[in-house]
CSV table of C-alpha atoms and ligand atoms in Angstrom, one decimal:
chain,number,residue,atom,x,y,z
A,229,MET,CA,-3.2,70.5,8.6
A,230,GLU,CA,-5.1,73.7,9.9
A,231,GLU,CA,-3.5,76.5,11.7
A,232,LYS,CA,-4.9,79.7,12.9
A,233,THR,CA,-4.0,82.3,16.1
A,234,VAL,CA,-7.0,83.3,18.3
A,235,LYS,CA,-6.7,85.8,21.3
A,236,VAL,CA,-8.7,83.9,23.6
A,237,LEU,CA,-9.2,79.4,23.5
A,238,ILE,CA,-11.3,78.1,25.8
A,239,ILE,CA,-11.0,74.0,26.3
A,240,GLY,CA,-14.4,72.5,27.8
A,241,SER,CA,-17.6,73.9,27.8
A,242,GLY,CA,-19.9,73.6,30.9
A,243,PRO,CA,-21.2,76.5,33.0
A,244,ALA,CA,-17.4,78.0,33.5
A,245,GLY,CA,-16.4,77.2,29.6
A,246,TYR,CA,-19.7,78.9,28.0
A,247,THR,CA,-19.8,81.9,30.8
A,248,ALA,CA,-16.1,82.4,29.9
A,249,GLY,CA,-17.4,82.3,26.1
A,250,ILE,CA,-20.4,85.1,27.0
A,251,TYR,CA,-17.8,87.3,29.1
A,252,SER,CA,-14.7,87.3,25.9
A,253,SER,CA,-17.2,87.7,23.4
A,254,ARG,CA,-18.8,90.3,24.5
A,255,ALA,CA,-15.5,92.4,25.2
A,256,ASN,CA,-14.6,91.8,21.3
A,257,LEU,CA,-12.2,89.1,22.1
A,258,ASN,CA,-13.4,86.5,19.9
A,259,PRO,CA,-12.9,83.3,21.9
A,260,VAL,CA,-13.0,80.0,20.5
A,261,ILE,CA,-14.7,77.4,22.6
A,262,TYR,CA,-13.1,73.9,22.3
A,263,GLU,CA,-16.7,71.9,23.7
A,264,GLY,CA,-15.2,68.6,23.8
A,265,ASN,CA,-17.0,65.0,23.8
A,266,GLN,CA,-19.8,66.1,26.2
A,267,PRO,CA,-21.0,69.4,24.8
A,268,GLY,CA,-22.2,71.2,28.5
A,269,GLY,CA,-20.4,69.0,30.5
A,270,GLN,CA,-21.7,67.4,33.8
A,271,LEU,CA,-24.9,69.2,33.6
A,272,THR,CA,-25.9,67.4,30.2
A,273,GLN,CA,-26.4,64.4,32.7
A,274,THR,CA,-28.5,65.5,35.3
A,275,THR,CA,-32.2,66.0,35.7
A,276,GLU,CA,-33.6,69.4,37.2
A,277,ILE,CA,-31.5,71.8,38.8
A,278,GLU,CA,-33.3,73.8,41.7
A,279,ASN,CA,-30.4,76.2,43.0
A,280,PHE,CA,-28.9,78.2,40.2
A,281,PRO,CA,-30.1,81.2,40.3
A,282,GLY,CA,-33.0,83.0,38.4
A,283,TYR,CA,-35.3,79.6,37.9
A,284,PRO,CA,-37.5,79.6,41.0
A,285,GLU,CA,-39.3,76.9,39.4
A,286,GLY,CA,-36.1,74.9,38.6
A,287,VAL,CA,-34.5,73.8,35.1
A,288,GLN,CA,-33.4,70.8,33.3
A,289,GLY,CA,-29.4,70.3,33.3
A,290,PRO,CA,-29.2,70.5,29.2
A,291,GLU,CA,-32.2,73.3,29.2
A,292,MET,CA,-30.1,75.6,31.3
A,293,MET,CA,-26.9,74.6,29.0
A,294,ASP,CA,-28.5,74.7,26.0
A,295,GLN,CA,-29.2,78.6,27.2
A,296,ILE,CA,-26.0,79.1,27.8
A,297,ARG,CA,-24.2,77.8,25.0
A,298,GLN,CA,-27.1,80.1,22.7
A,299,GLN,CA,-26.1,83.2,25.2
A,300,ALA,CA,-22.1,82.7,24.2
A,301,LEU,CA,-22.9,82.4,20.4
A,302,ARG,CA,-25.3,85.2,20.5
A,303,PHE,CA,-22.1,87.7,21.4
A,304,GLY,CA,-20.0,85.6,18.7
A,305,ALA,CA,-18.2,83.0,19.9
A,306,GLU,CA,-17.1,80.3,18.1
A,307,ILE,CA,-17.8,76.6,19.1
A,308,VAL,CA,-15.7,73.8,18.0
A,309,SER,CA,-17.2,70.3,18.9
A,310,LYS,CA,-13.8,68.9,19.2
A,311,THR,CA,-11.5,68.1,21.6
A,312,ILE,CA,-7.9,69.4,22.5
A,313,ALA,CA,-5.7,66.8,22.5
A,314,GLU,CA,-1.8,68.1,23.5
A,315,VAL,CA,-1.1,71.8,24.9
A,316,ASP,CA,2.7,73.3,24.6
A,317,PHE,CA,2.2,76.4,27.6
A,318,SER,CA,5.8,76.9,27.3
A,319,LYS,CA,5.4,80.0,25.2
A,320,ARG,CA,3.5,82.3,23.8
A,321,PRO,CA,1.0,82.0,21.6
A,322,PHE,CA,0.3,78.4,23.1
A,323,ARG,CA,-0.3,75.8,20.5
A,324,CYS,CA,-2.8,73.9,21.2
A,325,VAL,CA,-3.8,70.3,18.4
A,326,ASP,CA,-7.0,69.8,18.5
A,327,GLU,CA,-7.8,65.8,17.8
A,328,ASP,CA,-7.5,65.8,14.5
A,329,GLY,CA,-4.3,66.8,14.4
A,330,ASN,CA,-5.2,70.8,13.6
A,331,ALA,CA,-3.0,73.3,15.7
A,332,ILE,CA,-4.5,76.6,17.3
A,333,TYR,CA,-1.8,79.1,18.5
A,334,ALA,CA,-3.8,81.0,21.4
A,335,GLU,CA,-2.5,84.4,23.6
A,336,THR,CA,-4.6,83.3,26.1
A,337,VAL,CA,-6.3,80.1,27.6
A,338,ILE,CA,-8.7,79.6,29.8
A,339,VAL,CA,-8.8,75.9,30.9
A,340,SER,CA,-12.4,74.6,32.2
A,341,THR,CA,-12.1,71.0,31.2
A,342,GLY,CA,-14.4,70.0,34.2
A,343,ALA,CA,-14.3,66.7,36.3
A,344,SER,CA,-15.5,62.9,35.6
A,345,ALA,CA,-17.3,60.5,37.2
A,346,LYS,CA,-15.1,58.4,39.5
A,347,TYR,CA,-15.3,54.4,39.4
A,348,LEU,CA,-14.3,52.3,42.3
A,349,GLY,CA,-11.6,50.7,40.7
A,350,LEU,CA,-13.2,47.0,40.4
A,351,ALA,CA,-12.2,44.5,36.9
A,352,ASP,CA,-16.2,44.1,37.3
A,353,GLU,CA,-16.8,47.4,36.7
A,354,GLU,CA,-14.9,47.1,33.2
A,355,LYS,CA,-16.3,43.8,32.6
A,356,TYR,CA,-19.8,45.6,33.1
A,357,ARG,CA,-19.8,48.8,31.7
A,358,GLY,CA,-22.4,49.4,29.4
A,359,LEU,CA,-24.2,46.1,31.1
A,360,GLY,CA,-25.6,47.1,33.6
A,361,VAL,CA,-22.6,49.7,35.3
A,362,SER,CA,-23.4,53.1,35.1
A,363,ALA,CA,-21.9,56.5,36.5
A,364,CYS,CA,-25.1,58.4,35.1
A,365,ALA,CA,-28.7,57.9,36.3
A,366,THR,CA,-30.1,60.0,34.2
A,367,CYS,CA,-28.5,58.7,30.8
A,368,ASP,CA,-29.3,55.3,31.8
A,369,GLY,CA,-32.2,54.7,34.3
A,370,PHE,CA,-34.6,54.4,31.6
A,371,PHE,CA,-33.6,51.3,31.5
A,372,TYR,CA,-34.5,49.9,34.8
A,373,ARG,CA,-38.0,50.9,34.7
A,374,LYS,CA,-39.8,48.2,37.8
A,375,LYS,CA,-36.2,46.9,38.1
A,376,VAL,CA,-33.9,46.3,41.4
A,377,VAL,CA,-30.7,48.5,41.3
A,378,ALA,CA,-27.8,49.9,43.6
A,379,VAL,CA,-26.3,53.3,43.6
A,380,VAL,CA,-22.8,53.5,45.4
A,381,GLY,CA,-22.1,56.7,47.6
A,382,GLY,CA,-23.5,58.8,50.3
A,383,GLY,CA,-22.8,62.5,48.9
A,384,ASP,CA,-25.7,64.7,47.6
A,385,THR,CA,-25.1,63.0,43.8
A,386,ALA,CA,-25.7,59.7,44.9
A,387,CYS,CA,-29.4,60.7,46.7
A,388,GLU,CA,-30.0,62.5,43.7
A,389,GLU,CA,-29.3,59.4,41.4
A,390,ALA,CA,-31.5,57.2,43.9
A,391,LEU,CA,-34.0,59.4,44.5
A,392,TYR,CA,-34.2,59.8,40.6
A,393,LEU,CA,-33.9,56.1,40.1
A,394,SER,CA,-36.5,55.1,43.4
A,395,THR,CA,-39.3,57.1,40.5
A,396,LEU,CA,-38.4,54.3,38.0
A,397,ALA,CA,-37.1,51.1,39.2
A,398,ARG,CA,-39.1,48.8,42.0
A,399,LYS,CA,-36.2,49.2,44.6
A,400,VAL,CA,-33.0,51.2,44.8
A,401,TYR,CA,-30.4,50.1,47.4
A,402,LEU,CA,-27.9,53.0,48.0
A,403,ILE,CA,-24.5,51.3,49.2
A,404,VAL,CA,-22.6,53.5,51.8
A,405,ARG,CA,-19.4,53.1,53.2
A,406,LYS,CA,-19.7,55.2,56.2
A,407,ASP,CA,-22.7,54.9,59.1
A,408,TYR,CA,-23.7,58.3,57.8
A,409,LEU,CA,-24.7,59.9,54.5
A,410,ARG,CA,-22.2,63.1,53.7
A,411,ALA,CA,-25.5,64.6,51.5
A,412,SER,CA,-27.0,67.7,52.6
A,413,GLU,CA,-30.1,67.3,55.3
A,414,VAL,CA,-32.9,68.1,52.5
A,415,MET,CA,-31.3,65.4,50.3
A,416,GLN,CA,-30.8,62.7,53.0
A,417,LYS,CA,-34.4,63.6,54.4
A,418,ARG,CA,-35.8,62.7,50.8
A,419,VAL,CA,-34.0,59.3,50.8
A,420,ARG,CA,-35.0,58.1,54.1
A,421,ASP,CA,-38.7,59.4,53.6
A,422,ARG,CA,-38.6,57.2,49.9
A,423,GLU,CA,-40.1,53.8,50.4
A,424,ASN,CA,-38.2,52.2,47.9
A,425,ILE,CA,-34.5,53.0,48.4
A,426,GLU,CA,-32.9,50.8,51.2
A,427,ILE,CA,-29.8,52.2,52.8
A,428,LEU,CA,-26.8,49.7,53.8
A,429,PHE,CA,-24.4,51.6,55.8
A,430,ASN,CA,-20.9,50.3,56.4
A,431,THR,CA,-20.8,48.2,53.4
A,432,ASN,CA,-18.5,48.3,50.4
A,433,THR,CA,-19.0,46.3,46.9
A,434,VAL,CA,-16.1,43.9,46.0
A,435,GLY,CA,-17.4,42.4,43.1
A,436,LEU,CA,-20.5,41.9,40.4
A,437,PHE,CA,-21.8,38.7,39.1
A,438,GLY,CA,-24.3,37.7,35.9
A,439,GLU,CA,-24.1,35.8,32.7
A,440,ASP,CA,-24.5,38.6,30.1
A,441,GLY,CA,-25.1,41.7,32.4
A,442,VAL,CA,-25.6,42.9,36.0
A,443,GLU,CA,-27.2,40.2,37.8
A,444,GLY,CA,-25.8,40.6,41.6
A,445,ALA,CA,-23.5,42.7,43.7
A,446,LYS,CA,-21.0,40.7,46.5
A,447,VAL,CA,-21.1,43.2,49.0
A,448,VAL,CA,-19.0,43.5,52.5
A,449,GLU,CA,-20.7,44.9,55.5
A,450,PHE,CA,-18.3,46.0,58.5
A,451,LYS,CA,-15.4,45.5,56.4
A,452,GLY,CA,-12.5,44.2,58.6
A,453,THR,CA,-14.2,43.6,62.0
A,454,ASP,CA,-15.4,40.7,64.0
A,455,LYS,CA,-18.8,42.4,62.6
A,456,GLU,CA,-17.8,41.2,59.1
A,457,ARG,CA,-20.8,40.0,56.7
A,458,VAL,CA,-20.3,39.3,53.1
A,459,PHE,CA,-23.6,38.9,51.1
A,460,ASP,CA,-24.8,39.1,47.6
A,461,ILE,CA,-27.7,41.6,46.5
A,462,GLU,CA,-29.7,41.1,43.4
A,463,ILE,CA,-29.5,43.6,41.2
A,464,ASP,CA,-29.8,44.4,37.8
A,465,GLY,CA,-28.0,48.4,37.5
A,466,PHE,CA,-25.1,49.3,39.6
A,467,PHE,CA,-24.5,53.4,39.5
A,468,LEU,CA,-21.4,54.9,40.7
A,469,ALA,CA,-21.6,58.3,42.4
A,470,ILE,CA,-18.8,58.5,44.7
A,471,GLY,CA,-17.7,61.9,43.4
A,472,HIS,CA,-15.1,63.2,40.6
A,473,LYS,CA,-11.7,63.8,38.8
A,474,PRO,CA,-10.7,66.5,37.2
A,475,ASN,CA,-9.8,66.4,33.6
A,476,THR,CA,-6.3,67.7,33.6
A,477,ASP,CA,-4.3,64.7,32.6
A,478,ILE,CA,-3.3,67.0,29.0
A,479,PHE,CA,-2.2,69.7,31.7
A,480,ARG,CA,0.6,67.5,33.5
A,481,GLY,CA,3.9,68.8,33.7
A,482,GLN,CA,2.9,72.5,32.8
A,483,LEU,CA,0.4,73.5,35.2
A,484,ASP,CA,0.9,73.3,38.8
A,485,MET,CA,-2.4,71.0,40.5
A,486,ASP,CA,-2.4,69.1,43.5
A,487,ALA,CA,-2.3,65.8,44.2
A,488,GLU,CA,-5.9,64.6,43.2
A,489,GLY,CA,-5.5,66.6,39.7
A,490,TYR,CA,-7.2,69.8,40.1
A,491,LEU,CA,-5.7,73.0,38.7
A,492,LEU,CA,-4.0,75.7,41.6
A,493,THR,CA,-4.7,79.0,40.7
A,494,ALA,CA,-3.3,82.3,42.9
A,495,ALA,CA,-6.6,83.2,44.4
A,496,PRO,CA,-8.7,85.5,44.3
A,497,THR,CA,-7.4,85.3,40.5
A,498,THR,CA,-8.0,82.4,38.5
A,499,ARG,CA,-4.1,82.6,37.0
A,500,THR,CA,-2.3,79.3,36.8
A,501,ASN,CA,1.5,79.2,37.2
A,502,VAL,CA,1.6,79.7,33.4
A,503,GLU,CA,1.2,83.6,32.8
A,504,GLY,CA,-1.6,83.9,30.2
A,505,VAL,CA,-3.5,80.8,31.2
A,506,PHE,CA,-6.5,80.3,33.6
A,507,ALA,CA,-8.5,77.9,35.1
A,508,ALA,CA,-12.1,77.8,35.5
A,509,GLY,CA,-14.9,75.7,37.1
A,510,ASP,CA,-14.7,72.2,38.6
A,511,CYS,CA,-11.1,71.2,37.0
A,512,ALA,CA,-9.7,73.7,39.5
A,513,ASP,CA,-12.0,73.4,42.7
A,514,PRO,CA,-12.2,70.6,44.7
A,515,ILE,CA,-14.7,72.4,47.2
A,516,TYR,CA,-17.3,74.1,46.0
A,517,ARG,CA,-18.3,72.2,42.8
A,518,GLN,CA,-21.5,73.7,41.8
A,519,ALA,CA,-22.5,75.1,38.5
A,520,VAL,CA,-23.2,78.7,39.3
A,521,SER,CA,-19.8,78.9,41.4
A,522,ALA,CA,-18.4,77.3,37.7
A,523,ALA,CA,-20.3,80.1,36.1
A,524,GLY,CA,-18.6,82.6,38.2
A,525,THR,CA,-15.3,81.4,38.0
A,526,GLY,CA,-15.3,81.4,33.9
A,527,CYS,CA,-16.8,85.2,34.3
A,528,ARG,CA,-13.3,85.8,36.7
A,529,ALA,CA,-11.0,84.2,33.9
A,530,ALA,CA,-12.6,86.1,31.0
A,531,LEU,CA,-12.1,89.4,32.9
A,532,ASP,CA,-8.5,87.8,34.4
A,533,ALA,CA,-7.8,86.9,30.1
A,534,GLU,CA,-8.8,90.7,29.2
A,535,ARG,CA,-6.8,92.6,31.3
A,536,PHE,CA,-4.0,90.4,30.6
A,537,LEU,CA,-4.5,90.8,26.8
A,538,MET,CA,-4.7,94.8,27.5
A,539,GLU,CA,-1.5,94.5,29.4
A,540,HIS,CA,0.5,92.7,27.0
A,541,SER,CA,-0.7,93.9,23.5
B,671,NDP,P1,-19.0,63.8,47.7
B,671,NDP,O1,-17.5,63.6,47.1
B,671,NDP,O2,-19.4,65.1,48.4
B,671,NDP,O3,-19.4,62.5,48.1
B,671,NDP,C1,-18.7,61.2,47.5
B,671,NDP,C2,-19.6,60.0,48.2
B,671,NDP,O4,-19.2,59.0,47.4
B,671,NDP,C3,-19.0,60.2,49.8
B,671,NDP,O5,-20.0,59.5,50.5
B,671,NDP,C4,-17.9,59.3,49.8
B,671,NDP,O6,-17.6,58.3,51.1
B,671,NDP,C5,-18.3,58.2,48.5
B,671,NDP,N1,-17.4,57.5,48.1
B,671,NDP,C6,-15.4,58.0,47.3
B,671,NDP,N2,-15.2,57.1,47.4
B,671,NDP,C7,-15.7,55.7,47.8
B,671,NDP,C8,-15.3,54.7,47.5
B,671,NDP,N3,-14.5,54.3,46.9
B,671,NDP,N4,-16.1,53.5,47.7
B,671,NDP,C9,-17.4,53.8,48.1
B,671,NDP,N5,-17.7,55.4,48.6
B,671,NDP,C10,-16.7,56.2,48.3
B,671,NDP,O7,-19.3,64.1,45.7
B,671,NDP,P2,-20.6,64.5,45.4
B,671,NDP,O8,-20.4,63.9,43.7
B,671,NDP,O9,-22.0,63.3,45.7
B,671,NDP,O10,-21.2,65.6,45.3
B,671,NDP,C11,-19.6,66.8,45.3
B,671,NDP,C12,-20.7,68.0,45.3
B,671,NDP,O11,-21.5,68.8,44.8
B,671,NDP,C13,-20.9,68.4,46.8
B,671,NDP,O12,-20.2,70.2,47.1
B,671,NDP,C14,-22.4,68.2,46.4
B,671,NDP,O13,-22.7,68.9,47.8
B,671,NDP,C15,-22.4,69.0,45.3
B,671,NDP,N6,-23.7,68.7,45.2
B,671,NDP,C16,-25.0,69.4,44.8
B,671,NDP,C17,-25.9,69.0,44.5
B,671,NDP,C18,-27.2,69.5,44.8
B,671,NDP,O14,-27.2,70.8,45.4
B,671,NDP,N7,-28.4,69.7,44.2
B,671,NDP,C19,-26.2,67.7,43.8
B,671,NDP,C20,-25.0,66.8,43.6
B,671,NDP,C21,-23.6,67.8,44.2
B,671,NDP,P3,-17.2,59.0,52.5
B,671,NDP,O15,-17.9,59.9,53.0
B,671,NDP,O16,-17.0,57.9,53.2
B,671,NDP,O17,-16.5,59.8,51.9
């Protein structure tokens, strides 16, 4: 097995990780970015990004992530297409082990592992995963041309996914557990104005059915009240858009985190409870979760790591 020592190890490759790579490589710190099994992070699964500054006409998520990646490479960041499987933050340099068992000793670590889509927890989601259940409309929407699909959730992601799917599918149900959408006004309006989207408010999904794939969902309206109504909707695809869970399991017991697993940092810095370990992006952000805010914290983490290395050299 190989071993090497680096000044800055960046774990994760969304806007936070790549931006940390740009800053720390420009500071001659020769960062190594482990980009994990979804290089570019969640934005590689989205369509158009309209709110990242500098793109007045919008930009496709994968294209923007590739550009930020190229920018990190241009200044000498090393990018490794593997995941870090294990870390030991008990002493410096920190010993981190990749998926193949190779050890990397890092003087500082920037954690930017992002977050992953949540599922409802129904056994049927497992049963039909890849057979009609998806958490990524842009990845799988193509398979549902002229079909009927459902999207679960009432936030911006759910609205965005529903709108995207409505351009492909014949009909889209938006299944919302409350009696209102949490999404921004502009997204709500777009959804309401789209003829082939039907919003089912006060509705929860309790199961899926179908022979070789999803053919329908069993849903309950006004669950637990005297107006409760259980009925089936016929669908070919079932898309989850109910938020995200931070990818921080490998840091449990070493880095302080909140009840949901979001890493805690000493605001306004990106310092975690372990000196020399910094956190950036969605893994430490339960509130804003935007590409631009993730990129911002990636910059801050790189500057924090640089300062730390100056003070400890
Ligand atoms: P949110 O947390 O904002 O919304 C999650 C939605 O899923 C809510 O409607 C929530 O319902 C619902 N939900 C959660 N758990 C369940 C469950 N078990 N069963 C049924 N429904 C459930 O997540 P998003 O991913 O939509 O957005 C995250 C952040 O990213 C937000 O800040 C958002 O504004 C931002 N964003 C911005 C975009 C843009 O500007 N273009 C695009 C996408 C995201 P309830 O309301 O009842 O809690």
